[in-house]
Coordinates of C-alpha atoms and ligand atoms in Angstrom, one line a residue:
Chain A
M220 CA 0.0 0.0 0.0
S221 CA 1.3 3.5 -0.9
A222 CA 2.3 5.3 2.3
L223 CA 2.1 9.0 3.0
R224 CA 5.5 9.9 4.4
V225 CA 7.1 13.1 5.9
N226 CA 10.9 13.1 5.7
N227 CA 13.5 15.5 7.0
L228 CA 11.1 18.0 8.5
A229 CA 13.4 20.2 10.5
I230 CA 12.2 22.1 13.6
S231 CA 13.8 24.1 16.3
L232 CA 13.9 23.0 19.9
D233 CA 10.9 25.3 20.5
G234 CA 9.0 23.6 17.7
F235 CA 9.2 26.1 14.8
A236 CA 9.6 24.6 11.3
T237 CA 10.1 28.0 9.7
G238 CA 11.0 31.4 11.0
D239 CA 9.1 34.7 11.2
G240 CA 9.0 37.0 8.1
Q241 CA 9.0 34.6 5.1
S242 CA 9.8 36.5 1.9
L243 CA 11.3 36.1 -1.5
E244 CA 14.7 36.9 0.0
A245 CA 14.2 34.7 3.1
P246 CA 12.3 31.5 2.3
F247 CA 12.6 30.5 6.0
G248 CA 12.2 34.0 7.5
H249 CA 14.6 34.9 10.3
A250 CA 15.6 31.2 10.6
G251 CA 17.8 31.5 7.6
E252 CA 19.5 28.2 6.9
R253 CA 19.9 27.2 10.5
L254 CA 17.3 24.5 10.4
H255 CA 19.1 22.8 7.6
E256 CA 22.8 22.9 8.3
W257 CA 22.8 19.2 9.4
Y258 CA 21.1 18.3 6.1
V259 CA 23.3 20.3 3.7
S260 CA 26.3 18.8 5.5
T261 CA 25.4 15.2 4.5
R262 CA 26.9 13.2 1.7
F263 CA 23.4 12.8 0.3
F264 CA 23.1 16.6 -0.1
H265 CA 26.7 17.0 -1.4
A266 CA 26.1 14.4 -4.0
Q267 CA 23.0 16.1 -5.3
D268 CA 25.1 19.2 -6.0
G269 CA 27.9 17.0 -7.5
L270 CA 30.2 17.8 -4.6
P271 CA 32.5 15.3 -2.8
G272 CA 32.4 14.5 0.9
G273 CA 29.7 15.1 3.5
T274 CA 28.8 13.4 6.7
L275 CA 28.0 9.7 6.7
G276 CA 26.4 9.1 10.1
V277 CA 22.8 9.0 11.2
D278 CA 22.0 12.5 9.7
N279 CA 23.0 11.1 6.3
A280 CA 21.0 7.9 6.8
F281 CA 17.9 9.9 7.4
A282 CA 18.6 12.4 4.7
E283 CA 18.9 9.7 2.0
Q284 CA 15.3 8.5 2.7
H285 CA 14.1 11.8 1.2
E286 CA 14.3 10.4 -2.3
Q287 CA 13.4 6.7 -1.8
G288 CA 10.2 5.3 -3.3
F289 CA 8.1 8.4 -4.0
G290 CA 5.7 8.8 -6.9
A291 CA 4.2 12.1 -5.9
E292 CA 4.5 15.0 -3.5
I293 CA 2.0 17.1 -1.6
M294 CA 3.1 20.6 -0.4
G295 CA 1.5 23.7 1.0
A296 CA 1.1 27.0 -0.7
G297 CA 3.5 28.4 2.0
K298 CA 6.3 26.0 0.8
F299 CA 5.7 26.7 -2.9
G300 CA 6.4 30.4 -2.8
P301 CA 6.7 33.5 -0.7
P302 CA 3.5 35.1 0.7
N303 CA 1.1 36.0 -2.1
W304 CA 3.0 34.2 -4.9
Q305 CA -0.5 33.7 -6.2
D306 CA -0.6 37.3 -7.3
D307 CA 2.3 36.6 -9.7
P308 CA 1.1 34.6 -12.8
D309 CA 4.7 33.7 -13.7
W310 CA 5.7 32.2 -10.3
K311 CA 6.8 28.6 -10.8
G312 CA 8.2 27.6 -7.4
W313 CA 11.6 28.2 -5.8
W314 CA 13.3 25.3 -7.6
G315 CA 14.0 26.5 -11.2
P316 CA 13.1 24.9 -14.5
N317 CA 14.2 21.4 -13.5
P318 CA 12.9 20.9 -9.9
P319 CA 14.2 18.1 -7.7
F320 CA 10.8 16.4 -7.4
H321 CA 10.7 14.5 -10.8
T322 CA 7.1 13.5 -10.0
P323 CA 3.7 15.2 -10.0
V324 CA 3.5 17.7 -7.1
F325 CA 0.2 18.7 -5.6
V326 CA 0.3 22.2 -4.2
V327 CA -2.7 22.9 -1.9
T328 CA -3.9 26.4 -2.2
H329 CA -7.1 28.3 -1.9
R330 CA -6.2 30.1 -5.1
P331 CA -5.5 27.3 -7.6
R332 CA -4.3 27.8 -11.2
P333 CA -3.8 25.5 -14.2
S334 CA -1.1 22.8 -13.9
I335 CA 2.5 23.6 -15.0
E336 CA 4.7 21.1 -16.6
M337 CA 8.4 21.5 -15.7
D338 CA 11.5 19.7 -17.0
G339 CA 12.6 16.4 -15.5
G340 CA 9.2 14.9 -14.8
T341 CA 7.9 17.4 -12.3
T342 CA 4.3 18.7 -12.9
Y343 CA 2.8 21.2 -10.5
H344 CA -0.9 20.7 -9.9
F345 CA -2.8 23.2 -7.8
V346 CA -5.6 21.9 -5.7
D347 CA -8.2 23.4 -3.3
A348 CA -9.6 20.4 -1.5
A349 CA -9.8 18.5 1.8
P350 CA -6.6 16.6 2.8
S351 CA -8.2 13.2 2.1
E352 CA -9.2 14.2 -1.4
V353 CA -5.7 15.7 -2.1
L354 CA -4.2 12.4 -0.9
E355 CA -6.5 10.4 -3.1
Q356 CA -5.4 12.4 -6.2
A357 CA -1.7 12.1 -5.2
R358 CA -2.0 8.4 -4.7
Q359 CA -3.4 7.9 -8.1
A360 CA -0.6 9.9 -9.6
A361 CA 2.0 8.0 -7.6
D362 CA 0.8 4.7 -9.1
G363 CA 1.6 2.5 -6.2
A364 CA 4.6 4.4 -4.9
D365 CA 4.6 6.4 -1.7
V366 CA 3.5 10.0 -1.5
R367 CA 5.8 12.6 0.1
L368 CA 4.2 15.2 2.4
G369 CA 6.7 17.9 1.8
G370 CA 5.5 20.5 4.3
G371 CA 5.4 23.2 5.5
P372 CA 4.2 22.8 9.0
T373 CA 0.7 24.0 8.5
V374 CA 0.0 21.3 5.9
V375 CA 1.7 18.6 7.9
R376 CA -0.4 19.5 10.9
E377 CA -3.6 19.3 8.8
F378 CA -2.8 15.9 7.5
L379 CA -1.8 14.6 10.9
T380 CA -5.1 15.9 12.3
A381 CA -6.9 14.1 9.6
G382 CA -5.1 10.8 10.5
L383 CA -3.6 10.4 7.1
V384 CA 0.1 10.3 7.8
D385 CA 1.8 6.8 7.9
Y386 CA 5.3 7.8 8.7
M387 CA 7.0 11.0 9.8
H388 CA 10.6 11.9 10.4
V389 CA 11.3 15.1 12.3
A390 CA 14.8 16.5 12.8
Q391 CA 14.9 18.6 15.9
V392 CA 17.8 21.2 15.8
P393 CA 19.1 22.5 19.1
I394 CA 18.3 26.2 18.4
L395 CA 15.5 28.4 19.7
L396 CA 13.8 30.4 17.0
G397 CA 11.3 32.0 19.3
R398 CA 8.9 32.9 16.5
G399 CA 7.7 31.5 13.2
V400 CA 5.2 28.6 12.4
R401 CA 5.0 25.9 15.0
L402 CA 4.7 22.2 14.0
W403 CA 3.2 20.8 17.2
D404 CA 0.2 23.2 17.8
G405 CA -3.1 21.5 18.3
L406 CA -1.7 18.0 18.2
E407 CA -2.4 16.9 21.9
S408 CA -1.9 13.2 22.4
L409 CA -0.5 12.6 19.0
E410 CA 1.6 9.8 20.6
D411 CA -1.6 7.7 20.9
A412 CA -1.6 7.3 17.2
F413 CA 2.1 6.7 16.6
D414 CA 5.0 4.6 17.8
I415 CA 7.8 7.1 18.4
E416 CA 11.5 6.3 18.2
V417 CA 14.2 8.9 19.0
V418 CA 17.9 9.0 18.3
S419 CA 20.3 11.9 18.8
S420 CA 23.2 12.6 16.4
P421 CA 26.7 13.9 17.3
S422 CA 25.7 16.9 15.2
G423 CA 23.3 17.9 18.0
V424 CA 20.2 17.0 16.0
T425 CA 17.6 14.6 17.4
H426 CA 15.8 12.5 14.9
L427 CA 12.3 11.5 15.8
T428 CA 10.4 8.9 13.8
F429 CA 6.7 8.5 14.0
V430 CA 5.2 5.3 12.7
A431 CA 1.4 5.1 12.6
K432 CA -0.2 2.4 14.8
P433 CA -2.5 0.1 12.9
R434 CA -5.8 2.1 12.3
Chain B
M739 CA 32.3 28.9 42.4
S740 CA 28.8 27.8 43.4
A741 CA 26.8 27.1 40.3
L742 CA 23.1 27.6 39.6
R743 CA 21.9 24.3 38.2
V744 CA 18.6 22.9 36.8
N745 CA 18.4 19.2 36.9
N746 CA 15.7 16.8 35.5
L747 CA 13.4 19.4 34.2
A748 CA 10.9 17.3 32.2
I749 CA 9.1 18.7 29.2
S750 CA 6.8 17.3 26.5
L751 CA 7.8 17.3 22.8
D752 CA 5.8 20.4 22.4
G753 CA 7.6 22.1 25.2
F754 CA 5.2 22.0 28.2
A755 CA 6.8 21.5 31.6
T756 CA 3.4 21.1 33.3
G757 CA -0.1 20.5 32.0
D758 CA -3.2 22.6 32.1
G759 CA -5.4 22.9 35.2
Q760 CA -3.0 22.6 38.1
S761 CA -4.8 21.8 41.4
L762 CA -4.5 20.1 44.7
E763 CA -5.6 16.9 43.2
A764 CA -3.4 17.3 40.0
P765 CA -0.1 19.0 40.7
F766 CA 0.8 18.7 37.0
G767 CA -2.7 19.4 35.7
H768 CA -3.8 17.1 32.8
A769 CA -0.2 15.9 32.3
G770 CA -0.6 13.7 35.3
E771 CA 2.6 11.7 35.9
R772 CA 3.4 11.3 32.2
L773 CA 6.4 13.7 32.3
H774 CA 8.0 11.7 35.1
E775 CA 7.6 8.1 34.2
W776 CA 11.2 7.8 33.0
Y777 CA 12.3 9.3 36.3
V778 CA 10.3 7.2 38.7
S779 CA 11.5 4.1 36.8
T780 CA 15.1 4.8 37.7
R781 CA 17.1 3.0 40.4
F782 CA 17.8 6.4 41.9
F783 CA 14.1 7.0 42.5
H784 CA 13.4 3.5 43.6
A785 CA 16.2 3.7 46.2
Q786 CA 14.7 7.0 47.6
D787 CA 11.5 5.0 48.3
G788 CA 13.5 2.1 49.7
L789 CA 12.5 0.0 46.7
P790 CA 14.8 -2.5 44.8
G791 CA 15.4 -2.4 41.1
G792 CA 15.0 0.4 38.6
T793 CA 16.6 1.3 35.3
L794 CA 20.4 1.8 35.3
G795 CA 21.0 3.5 31.9
V796 CA 21.3 7.1 30.9
D797 CA 18.0 8.1 32.5
N798 CA 19.4 7.0 35.9
A799 CA 22.7 8.7 35.3
F800 CA 20.9 12.0 34.9
A801 CA 18.4 11.4 37.6
E802 CA 21.2 10.8 40.2
Q803 CA 22.6 14.3 39.6
H804 CA 19.5 15.7 41.2
E805 CA 21.0 15.3 44.7
Q806 CA 24.7 16.0 44.1
G807 CA 26.4 19.0 45.6
F808 CA 23.4 21.3 46.4
G809 CA 23.4 23.6 49.4
A810 CA 20.1 25.4 48.6
E811 CA 17.1 25.4 46.2
I812 CA 15.2 28.1 44.5
M813 CA 11.6 27.3 43.4
G814 CA 8.6 29.1 42.1
A815 CA 5.4 29.7 43.9
G816 CA 3.8 27.5 41.2
K817 CA 5.9 24.5 42.3
F818 CA 5.4 25.1 46.0
G819 CA 1.7 24.6 46.0
P820 CA -1.6 24.6 44.0
P821 CA -2.9 27.9 42.7
N822 CA -3.6 30.3 45.6
W823 CA -1.9 28.2 48.3
Q824 CA -1.0 31.7 49.6
D825 CA -4.6 31.9 50.9
D826 CA -4.0 28.9 53.2
P827 CA -1.9 29.9 56.2
D828 CA -1.2 26.2 57.0
W829 CA 0.1 25.2 53.5
K830 CA 3.7 23.9 53.9
G831 CA 4.4 22.5 50.4
W832 CA 3.6 19.1 48.8
W833 CA 6.3 17.2 50.5
G834 CA 5.2 16.5 54.0
P835 CA 6.9 17.2 57.3
N836 CA 10.4 15.9 56.2
P837 CA 10.8 17.3 52.6
P838 CA 13.4 15.8 50.3
F839 CA 15.4 19.1 50.1
H840 CA 17.4 19.0 53.4
T841 CA 18.7 22.5 52.7
P842 CA 17.2 26.0 52.8
V843 CA 14.6 26.4 50.0
F844 CA 13.8 29.9 48.6
V845 CA 10.3 30.1 47.3
V846 CA 9.8 33.1 45.1
T847 CA 6.3 34.6 45.5
H848 CA 4.7 38.0 45.4
R849 CA 2.9 37.1 48.6
P850 CA 5.7 36.1 51.0
R851 CA 5.2 34.8 54.6
P852 CA 7.5 34.1 57.5
S853 CA 10.1 31.2 57.1
I854 CA 9.0 27.7 58.0
E855 CA 11.5 25.2 59.5
M856 CA 10.7 21.6 58.6
D857 CA 12.3 18.3 59.7
G858 CA 15.5 17.0 58.1
G859 CA 17.2 20.3 57.4
T860 CA 14.7 21.9 55.1
T861 CA 13.7 25.5 55.8
Y862 CA 11.3 27.3 53.5
H863 CA 12.1 31.0 53.0
F864 CA 9.6 33.1 51.0
V865 CA 11.1 35.9 48.9
D866 CA 9.7 38.6 46.7
A867 CA 12.8 39.9 44.8
A868 CA 14.6 40.0 41.5
P869 CA 16.3 36.8 40.3
S870 CA 19.8 38.1 41.0
E871 CA 18.9 39.0 44.6
V872 CA 17.2 35.7 45.2
L873 CA 20.3 33.9 43.9
E874 CA 22.5 36.0 46.1
Q875 CA 20.5 34.9 49.2
A876 CA 20.5 31.3 48.1
R877 CA 24.3 31.3 47.4
Q878 CA 25.0 32.6 50.9
A879 CA 22.8 29.9 52.4
A880 CA 24.4 27.2 50.2
D881 CA 27.8 28.2 51.7
G882 CA 29.9 27.3 48.7
A883 CA 27.8 24.4 47.4
D884 CA 25.6 24.6 44.3
V885 CA 22.1 26.1 44.1
R886 CA 19.4 24.0 42.5
L887 CA 16.8 25.9 40.4
G888 CA 13.9 23.5 41.0
G889 CA 11.3 25.0 38.6
G890 CA 8.6 25.4 37.5
P891 CA 9.1 26.6 34.0
T892 CA 8.2 30.2 34.7
V893 CA 10.9 30.6 37.2
V894 CA 13.5 28.8 35.0
R895 CA 12.7 31.0 32.1
E896 CA 13.1 34.1 34.3
F897 CA 16.5 33.0 35.5
L898 CA 17.6 32.0 32.0
T899 CA 16.6 35.4 30.7
A900 CA 18.5 37.1 33.5
G901 CA 21.6 35.1 32.4
L902 CA 22.0 33.4 35.8
V903 CA 21.8 29.7 34.9
D904 CA 25.2 27.8 34.7
Y905 CA 23.9 24.4 33.8
M906 CA 20.5 23.0 32.8
H907 CA 19.4 19.4 32.2
V908 CA 16.1 19.1 30.3
A909 CA 14.5 15.7 29.8
Q910 CA 12.2 15.8 26.7
V911 CA 9.5 13.2 26.8
P912 CA 7.9 12.0 23.5
I913 CA 4.4 13.0 24.3
L914 CA 2.3 16.0 23.1
L915 CA 0.5 17.8 26.0
G916 CA -1.0 20.5 23.8
R917 CA -1.5 22.9 26.7
G918 CA 0.0 23.9 29.9
V919 CA 3.1 26.1 30.7
R920 CA 5.8 26.2 28.1
L921 CA 9.5 26.2 29.0
W922 CA 10.8 27.7 25.8
D923 CA 8.7 30.8 25.4
G924 CA 10.6 34.1 24.8
L925 CA 14.0 32.4 24.8
E926 CA 15.0 33.1 21.2
S927 CA 18.7 32.4 20.5
L928 CA 19.3 30.8 23.9
E929 CA 21.9 28.6 22.1
D930 CA 24.2 31.6 21.8
A931 CA 24.7 31.5 25.5
F932 CA 25.1 27.7 26.0
D933 CA 26.9 24.7 24.7
I934 CA 24.2 22.1 24.1
E935 CA 24.7 18.4 24.2
V936 CA 21.9 15.9 23.3
V937 CA 21.5 12.2 24.0
S938 CA 18.5 10.0 23.5
S939 CA 17.6 7.1 25.8
P940 CA 16.0 3.8 24.8
S941 CA 13.1 4.9 27.0
G942 CA 12.3 7.5 24.3
V943 CA 13.4 10.4 26.4
T944 CA 15.9 12.9 25.0
H945 CA 18.3 14.5 27.5
L946 CA 19.5 17.9 26.7
T947 CA 22.3 19.5 28.6
F948 CA 23.0 23.2 28.5
V949 CA 26.4 24.4 29.8
A950 CA 26.8 28.2 30.0
K951 CA 29.5 29.6 27.8
P952 CA 32.0 31.8 29.6
R953 CA 30.3 35.1 30.3
Ligands
NAP1358 N1 11.5 22.9 8.3 C1 11.3 22.2 7.2 O1 11.8 21.1 7.0 C2 10.4 22.8 6.1 C3 9.8 22.0 5.1 C4 9.0 22.5 4.2 C5 8.7 23.9 4.2 N2 9.3 24.7 5.2 C6 9.0 26.1 5.3 O2 7.7 26.2 5.8 C7 7.1 27.4 5.4 C8 5.8 27.1 4.8 O3 5.0 26.5 5.8 P1 3.6 27.1 6.3 O4 3.2 26.3 7.5 O5 3.8 28.6 6.4 O6 2.7 26.9 5.0 P2 2.3 25.5 4.2 O7 2.1 24.4 5.2 O8 3.4 25.3 3.2 O9 1.1 26.0 3.4 C9 -0.1 26.4 4.2 C10 -1.0 27.0 3.2 O10 -1.5 26.1 2.2 C11 -2.8 26.4 1.8 N3 -3.6 25.2 2.2 C12 -3.4 24.4 3.2 N4 -4.3 23.4 3.3 C13 -5.2 23.7 2.2 C14 -6.3 23.0 1.8 N5 -6.8 21.9 2.4 N6 -7.0 23.5 0.7 C15 -6.5 24.6 0.1 N7 -5.4 25.3 0.5 C16 -4.8 24.8 1.6 C17 -3.2 27.7 2.5 O11 -2.7 28.7 1.7 P3 -3.6 29.7 0.8 O12 -4.8 30.0 1.6 O13 -2.6 30.9 0.7 O14 -3.8 29.1 -0.5 C18 -2.3 27.6 3.7 O15 -2.0 28.8 4.3 C19 8.1 28.0 4.4 O16 8.9 29.0 5.1 C20 8.9 26.9 4.0 O17 10.2 27.3 3.6 C21 10.1 24.1 6.1
NAP1359 N1 8.4 19.3 34.6 C1 9.2 19.5 35.7 O1 10.2 18.8 35.8 C2 8.7 20.4 36.8 C3 9.6 20.8 37.7 C4 9.1 21.7 38.7 C5 7.8 22.0 38.7 N2 6.9 21.6 37.7 C6 5.5 22.0 37.7 O2 5.5 23.3 37.2 C7 4.3 23.9 37.7 C8 4.7 25.3 38.3 O3 5.4 26.0 37.3 P1 4.9 27.5 36.9 O4 5.6 27.9 35.7 O5 3.4 27.4 36.8 O6 5.2 28.3 38.2 P2 6.6 28.5 38.9 O7 7.7 28.8 38.0 O8 6.8 27.4 39.9 O9 6.3 29.8 39.7 C9 5.9 31.0 39.1 C10 5.4 32.0 40.1 O10 6.4 32.3 41.1 C11 6.2 33.7 41.5 N3 7.4 34.4 41.1 C12 8.2 34.1 40.0 N4 9.2 35.0 40.0 C13 9.1 35.8 41.0 C14 9.8 36.9 41.5 N5 11.0 37.3 40.9 N6 9.4 37.5 42.7 C15 8.3 37.1 43.3 N7 7.5 36.1 42.9 C16 7.9 35.5 41.8 C17 4.9 34.1 40.9 O11 3.9 33.7 41.7 P3 2.9 34.6 42.6 O12 2.8 35.9 41.9 O13 1.7 33.8 42.7 O14 3.6 34.7 43.9 C18 4.9 33.3 39.6 O15 3.6 33.2 39.1 C19 3.7 23.0 38.7 O16 2.7 22.3 38.0 C20 4.8 22.1 39.0 O17 4.3 20.8 39.4 C21 7.4 20.8 36.8

């Protein structure tokens, strides 16, 4: 069965998955790149940029799962572009002409537009629908493979609340952002629905894996 | 030099150090005992109750530091009793006639009362003063030994903000409380002032140690 998986969702110790003040110049607001330093240090990430080296420990082991077995992605409007990208008819995401998805990507937004076909197998579809419907569409597109829930935090929270997430990997970075968008809001007793495993890395990052209990 | 240390401060994944609805019947509100299961499972805790057994791993190693080298404690009014204990002239804390502190304890409260001498070396002093002043008093009473900052979260936050904490051990429990009193509020960039080390335990708890950088 095609699983809905979250991989490499980075949060601060105080639970923010993005900083305050997102903009074209600052996709993560005042957080800058601090939530992702462990990730860009991995061999997995280096290799994507054609660079040698990179860390090979537990951070890399988790990072590598980002690409494995996905046939579609779901992301929020807040991940796809800076606030009000919907006003710009030419906005095609942060990732250039050949985005790293290489699958259909379902962008949930209350202001949908026609689909955009990109190079390398990525097609952006814009959908305004309930999480279960969006997942249904993404599953059909994924054709038996898994569906990645790519974030941001608002969309992850929505799909968690709807009971649709099968697996979630959260990387908790030991910094305090103080402001931004929280991942954990309104998720009281989430542990009842998941088996949780925790491992800390010498980098200071703590990897939390949530595996849905049989529903 | 006498250090100000926080030990075994337990929080949920979403950062709450106590639940919602604290009362005489529920000292931790709706959190119940869930923040402390790892702690009461340790050999350290068993031994205090004269019981055999208990875990012997990293949870126990941290738990044991709770008693080592302290000459005084500072705690908040919210730890000393249920809301409005100040209205009850007979309230003498949760811990019975022979409390486990065995040192002077400085309870910060805006409604102080005369000191209370208990059995076993514990004396409760009630102080309404700025954190630095309270620490000064506690240090004098500790006579060269360390001072424990016993919580709750509001008081810990206050002393962190004042730059007075030398060491802090936080035990993060993989549950989501959803409501209560947060530890991390208003502490943006705390990592600038501390070296942070992280280790996860097979119990699912993640132990975070904060060691103040030279000031
Ligand atoms: N830390 C990480 O690992 C990580 C991962 C991914 C992204 N991010 C960051 O997270 C931020 C974005 O997160 P976010 O929480 O602000 O936003 P988000 O989760 O990406 O998107 C939320 C938005 O999607 C739209 N939406 C959500 N559900 C919908 C539904 N059912 N139907 C129609 N539209 C729906 C709404 O936008 P509209 O009403 O405007 O259409 C909503 O405001 C960015 O800064 C991004 O860089 C971080
Ligand atoms: N998770 C853990 O490991 C842990 C550890 C300890 C306690 N706890 C729990 O935490 C809860 C209590 O925490 P809390 O954050 O609600 O309260 P708290 O930190 O114990 O106490 C805060 C209160 O102390 C008084 N106060 C603080 N600073 C003061 C100052 N400078 N001068 C005078 N008074 C001052 C004020 O009370 P007044 O204005 O009323 O006097 C303030 O509301 C309890 O549920 C307790 O069981 C948890």
